[in-house]
């Protein structure tokens, strides 16, 4: 009788163990799927971070190019104001005002460009008007 009881308990344990084993096996499969999804997301995050770095580098390069272009334009604008025709000078003054209004040029830049030209007074008045608009 003891032998039958022990055999019955052993069978019950095996049955419970098998159920537990199957449940653990199922959970392990789910966990592996989650790990794969996580790995894919990590790869996407790495890819996006690399893209962001490249875009930031390109943006910095583009900003530097624009700054160099604006510096070169200062010389061109100055030469037009010194040697150009009145119509050309008016176009340049409009461009300079736009650059100033968009914070691409500051007062020192404007002063350098217009110093000693026929448009110097006009730009000085414009800058004074802008100073009063702030307040």
PDB file of C-alpha atoms in Angstrom:
ATOM      1  CA  UNK A   1       0.000   0.000   0.000  1.00  0.00           C
ATOM      2  CA  UNK A   2       2.815   2.400   0.832  1.00  0.00           C
ATOM      3  CA  UNK A   3       4.306   1.588  -2.495  1.00  0.00           C
ATOM      4  CA  UNK A   4       1.036   2.545  -4.253  1.00  0.00           C
ATOM      5  CA  UNK A   5       0.805   5.779  -2.301  1.00  0.00           C
ATOM      6  CA  UNK A   6       4.359   6.680  -3.200  1.00  0.00           C
ATOM      7  CA  UNK A   7       3.761   5.734  -6.826  1.00  0.00           C
ATOM      8  CA  UNK A   8       0.603   7.827  -6.905  1.00  0.00           C
ATOM      9  CA  UNK A   9       2.424  10.812  -5.356  1.00  0.00           C
ATOM     10  CA  UNK A  10       5.270  10.374  -7.847  1.00  0.00           C
ATOM     11  CA  UNK A  11       2.807  10.356 -10.752  1.00  0.00           C
ATOM     12  CA  UNK A  12       1.097  13.474  -9.381  1.00  0.00           C
ATOM     13  CA  UNK A  13       4.460  15.210  -8.992  1.00  0.00           C
ATOM     14  CA  UNK A  14       5.463  14.269 -12.529  1.00  0.00           C
ATOM     15  CA  UNK A  15       2.143  15.539 -13.880  1.00  0.00           C
ATOM     16  CA  UNK A  16       2.544  18.811 -11.980  1.00  0.00           C
ATOM     17  CA  UNK A  17       6.175  19.045 -13.061  1.00  0.00           C
ATOM     18  CA  UNK A  18       5.219  18.502 -16.691  1.00  0.00           C
ATOM     19  CA  UNK A  19       2.577  21.216 -16.489  1.00  0.00           C
ATOM     20  CA  UNK A  20       5.056  23.558 -14.844  1.00  0.00           C
ATOM     21  CA  UNK A  21       7.673  22.641 -17.449  1.00  0.00           C
ATOM     22  CA  UNK A  22       5.257  23.383 -20.309  1.00  0.00           C
ATOM     23  CA  UNK A  23       4.261  26.683 -18.723  1.00  0.00           C
ATOM     24  CA  UNK A  24       7.916  27.650 -18.233  1.00  0.00           C
ATOM     25  CA  UNK A  25       8.700  26.656 -21.809  1.00  0.00           C
ATOM     26  CA  UNK A  26       5.857  28.872 -23.045  1.00  0.00           C
ATOM     27  CA  UNK A  27       7.066  31.800 -20.917  1.00  0.00           C
ATOM     28  CA  UNK A  28      10.626  31.335 -22.203  1.00  0.00           C
ATOM     29  CA  UNK A  29       9.355  31.550 -25.798  1.00  0.00           C
ATOM     30  CA  UNK A  30       7.501  34.787 -24.972  1.00  0.00           C
ATOM     31  CA  UNK A  31      10.610  36.156 -23.317  1.00  0.00           C
ATOM     32  CA  UNK A  32      12.743  35.321 -26.373  1.00  0.00           C
ATOM     33  CA  UNK A  33      10.222  37.098 -28.611  1.00  0.00           C
ATOM     34  CA  UNK A  34      10.370  40.149 -26.342  1.00  0.00           C
ATOM     35  CA  UNK A  35      14.173  40.083 -26.452  1.00  0.00           C
ATOM     36  CA  UNK A  36      14.078  39.982 -30.254  1.00  0.00           C
ATOM     37  CA  UNK A  37      11.662  42.920 -30.356  1.00  0.00           C
ATOM     38  CA  UNK A  38      13.852  44.794 -27.888  1.00  0.00           C
ATOM     39  CA  UNK A  39      16.958  44.096 -29.977  1.00  0.00           C
ATOM     40  CA  UNK A  40      15.158  45.407 -33.061  1.00  0.00           C
ATOM     41  CA  UNK A  41      14.132  48.553 -31.190  1.00  0.00           C
ATOM     42  CA  UNK A  42      17.712  49.031 -29.963  1.00  0.00           C
ATOM     43  CA  UNK A  43      18.934  48.732 -33.552  1.00  0.00           C
ATOM     44  CA  UNK A  44      16.363  51.305 -34.667  1.00  0.00           C
ATOM     45  CA  UNK A  45      17.363  53.655 -31.851  1.00  0.00           C
ATOM     46  CA  UNK A  46      21.023  53.313 -32.803  1.00  0.00           C
ATOM     47  CA  UNK A  47      20.159  53.982 -36.453  1.00  0.00           C
ATOM     48  CA  UNK A  48      18.106  57.064 -35.525  1.00  0.00           C
ATOM     49  CA  UNK A  49      20.832  58.369 -33.200  1.00  0.00           C
ATOM     50  CA  UNK A  50      23.347  58.037 -36.037  1.00  0.00           C
ATOM     51  CA  UNK A  51      20.947  59.892 -38.349  1.00  0.00           C
ATOM     52  CA  UNK A  52      20.556  62.660 -35.757  1.00  0.00           C
ATOM     53  CA  UNK A  53      24.329  63.021 -35.445  1.00  0.00           C
ATOM     54  CA  UNK A  54      24.679  63.228 -39.230  1.00  0.00           C
ATOM     55  CA  UNK A  55      21.883  65.810 -39.445  1.00  0.00           C
ATOM     56  CA  UNK A  56      23.467  67.874 -36.667  1.00  0.00           C
ATOM     57  CA  UNK A  57      26.811  67.731 -38.496  1.00  0.00           C
ATOM     58  CA  UNK A  58      25.157  68.711 -41.782  1.00  0.00           C
ATOM     59  CA  UNK A  59      23.274  71.505 -40.030  1.00  0.00           C
ATOM     60  CA  UNK A  60      26.492  72.860 -38.508  1.00  0.00           C
ATOM     61  CA  UNK A  61      28.215  72.682 -41.879  1.00  0.00           C
ATOM     62  CA  UNK A  62      25.298  74.459 -43.513  1.00  0.00           C
ATOM     63  CA  UNK A  63      25.302  77.197 -40.855  1.00  0.00           C
ATOM     64  CA  UNK A  64      29.042  77.701 -41.350  1.00  0.00           C
ATOM     65  CA  UNK A  65      28.522  77.936 -45.101  1.00  0.00           C
ATOM     66  CA  UNK A  66      25.799  80.552 -44.624  1.00  0.00           C
ATOM     67  CA  UNK A  67      28.006  82.562 -42.264  1.00  0.00           C
ATOM     68  CA  UNK A  68      30.846  82.505 -44.800  1.00  0.00           C
ATOM     69  CA  UNK A  69      28.413  83.514 -47.529  1.00  0.00           C
ATOM     70  CA  UNK A  70      27.129  86.408 -45.416  1.00  0.00           C
ATOM     71  CA  UNK A  71      30.709  87.556 -44.813  1.00  0.00           C
ATOM     72  CA  UNK A  72      31.404  87.474 -48.560  1.00  0.00           C
ATOM     73  CA  UNK A  73      28.154  89.328 -49.231  1.00  0.00           C
ATOM     74  CA  UNK A  74      29.260  92.132 -46.922  1.00  0.00           C
ATOM     75  CA  UNK A  75      32.139  92.852 -49.290  1.00  0.00           C
ATOM     76  CA  UNK A  76      29.917  92.611 -52.352  1.00  0.00           C
ATOM     77  CA  UNK A  77      27.277  94.862 -50.791  1.00  0.00           C
ATOM     78  CA  UNK A  78      29.932  97.384 -49.813  1.00  0.00           C
ATOM     79  CA  UNK A  79      31.394  97.471 -53.323  1.00  0.00           C
ATOM     80  CA  UNK A  80      27.957  97.965 -54.855  1.00  0.00           C
ATOM     81  CA  UNK A  81      27.238 100.803 -52.418  1.00  0.00           C
ATOM     82  CA  UNK A  82      30.574 102.399 -53.308  1.00  0.00           C
ATOM     83  CA  UNK A  83      30.569 101.892 -57.076  1.00  0.00           C
ATOM     84  CA  UNK A  84      27.082 100.810 -58.146  1.00  0.00           C
ATOM     85  CA  UNK A  85      24.231 102.706 -59.726  1.00  0.00           C
ATOM     86  CA  UNK A  86      21.440 104.162 -57.612  1.00  0.00           C
ATOM     87  CA  UNK A  87      18.997 101.377 -58.543  1.00  0.00           C
ATOM     88  CA  UNK A  88      21.544  98.732 -57.511  1.00  0.00           C
ATOM     89  CA  UNK A  89      22.242 100.600 -54.281  1.00  0.00           C
ATOM     90  CA  UNK A  90      18.543 100.676 -53.434  1.00  0.00           C
ATOM     91  CA  UNK A  91      18.287  96.917 -53.982  1.00  0.00           C
ATOM     92  CA  UNK A  92      21.337  96.343 -51.768  1.00  0.00           C
ATOM     93  CA  UNK A  93      19.956  98.565 -49.007  1.00  0.00           C
ATOM     94  CA  UNK A  94      16.717  96.574 -49.059  1.00  0.00           C
ATOM     95  CA  UNK A  95      18.717  93.345 -48.769  1.00  0.00           C
ATOM     96  CA  UNK A  96      20.825  94.724 -45.938  1.00  0.00           C
ATOM     97  CA  UNK A  97      17.710  95.796 -44.061  1.00  0.00           C
ATOM     98  CA  UNK A  98      16.260  92.302 -44.467  1.00  0.00           C
ATOM     99  CA  UNK A  99      19.487  90.747 -43.204  1.00  0.00           C
ATOM    100  CA  UNK A 100      19.484  93.077 -40.209  1.00  0.00           C
ATOM    101  CA  UNK A 101      15.809  92.418 -39.454  1.00  0.00           C
ATOM    102  CA  UNK A 102      16.488  88.660 -39.538  1.00  0.00           C
ATOM    103  CA  UNK A 103      19.511  89.000 -37.223  1.00  0.00           C
ATOM    104  CA  UNK A 104      21.946  87.949 -39.937  1.00  0.00           C
ATOM    105  CA  UNK A 105      23.850  91.223 -39.661  1.00  0.00           C
ATOM    106  CA  UNK A 106      24.362  93.362 -36.575  1.00  0.00           C
ATOM    107  CA  UNK A 107      24.956  97.112 -36.289  1.00  0.00           C
ATOM    108  CA  UNK A 108      28.730  96.682 -36.689  1.00  0.00           C
ATOM    109  CA  UNK A 109      28.192  94.783 -39.939  1.00  0.00           C
ATOM    110  CA  UNK A 110      25.834  97.475 -41.235  1.00  0.00           C
ATOM    111  CA  UNK A 111      28.272 100.192 -40.214  1.00  0.00           C
ATOM    112  CA  UNK A 112      31.115  98.446 -42.048  1.00  0.00           C
ATOM    113  CA  UNK A 113      29.058  97.933 -45.205  1.00  0.00           C
ATOM    114  CA  UNK A 114      27.690 101.473 -45.409  1.00  0.00           C
ATOM    115  CA  UNK A 115      30.604 103.482 -44.003  1.00  0.00           C
ATOM    116  CA  UNK A 116      31.586 106.253 -46.424  1.00  0.00           C
ATOM    117  CA  UNK A 117      28.814 105.491 -48.919  1.00  0.00           C
ATOM    118  CA  UNK A 118      25.890 107.559 -50.112  1.00  0.00           C
ATOM    119  CA  UNK A 119      23.531 105.269 -48.180  1.00  0.00           C
ATOM    120  CA  UNK A 120      25.279 105.584 -44.809  1.00  0.00           C
ATOM    121  CA  UNK A 121      22.890 108.187 -43.420  1.00  0.00           C
ATOM    122  CA  UNK A 122      19.844 106.257 -44.616  1.00  0.00           C
ATOM    123  CA  UNK A 123      20.999 103.116 -42.846  1.00  0.00           C
ATOM    124  CA  UNK A 124      21.918 105.018 -39.677  1.00  0.00           C
ATOM    125  CA  UNK A 125      18.387 106.450 -39.576  1.00  0.00           C
ATOM    126  CA  UNK A 126      16.966 102.976 -40.158  1.00  0.00           C
ATOM    127  CA  UNK A 127      19.009 101.554 -37.275  1.00  0.00           C
ATOM    128  CA  UNK A 128      17.892 104.389 -34.979  1.00  0.00           C
ATOM    129  CA  UNK A 129      14.253 103.745 -35.885  1.00  0.00           C
ATOM    130  CA  UNK A 130      14.721 100.060 -35.114  1.00  0.00           C
ATOM    131  CA  UNK A 131      16.228 100.934 -31.737  1.00  0.00           C
ATOM    132  CA  UNK A 132      13.146 102.959 -30.861  1.00  0.00           C
ATOM    133  CA  UNK A 133      10.807 100.165 -31.972  1.00  0.00           C
ATOM    134  CA  UNK A 134      12.283  97.858 -29.337  1.00  0.00           C
ATOM    135  CA  UNK A 135      11.088 100.028 -26.499  1.00  0.00           C
TER     136      UNK A 135
END
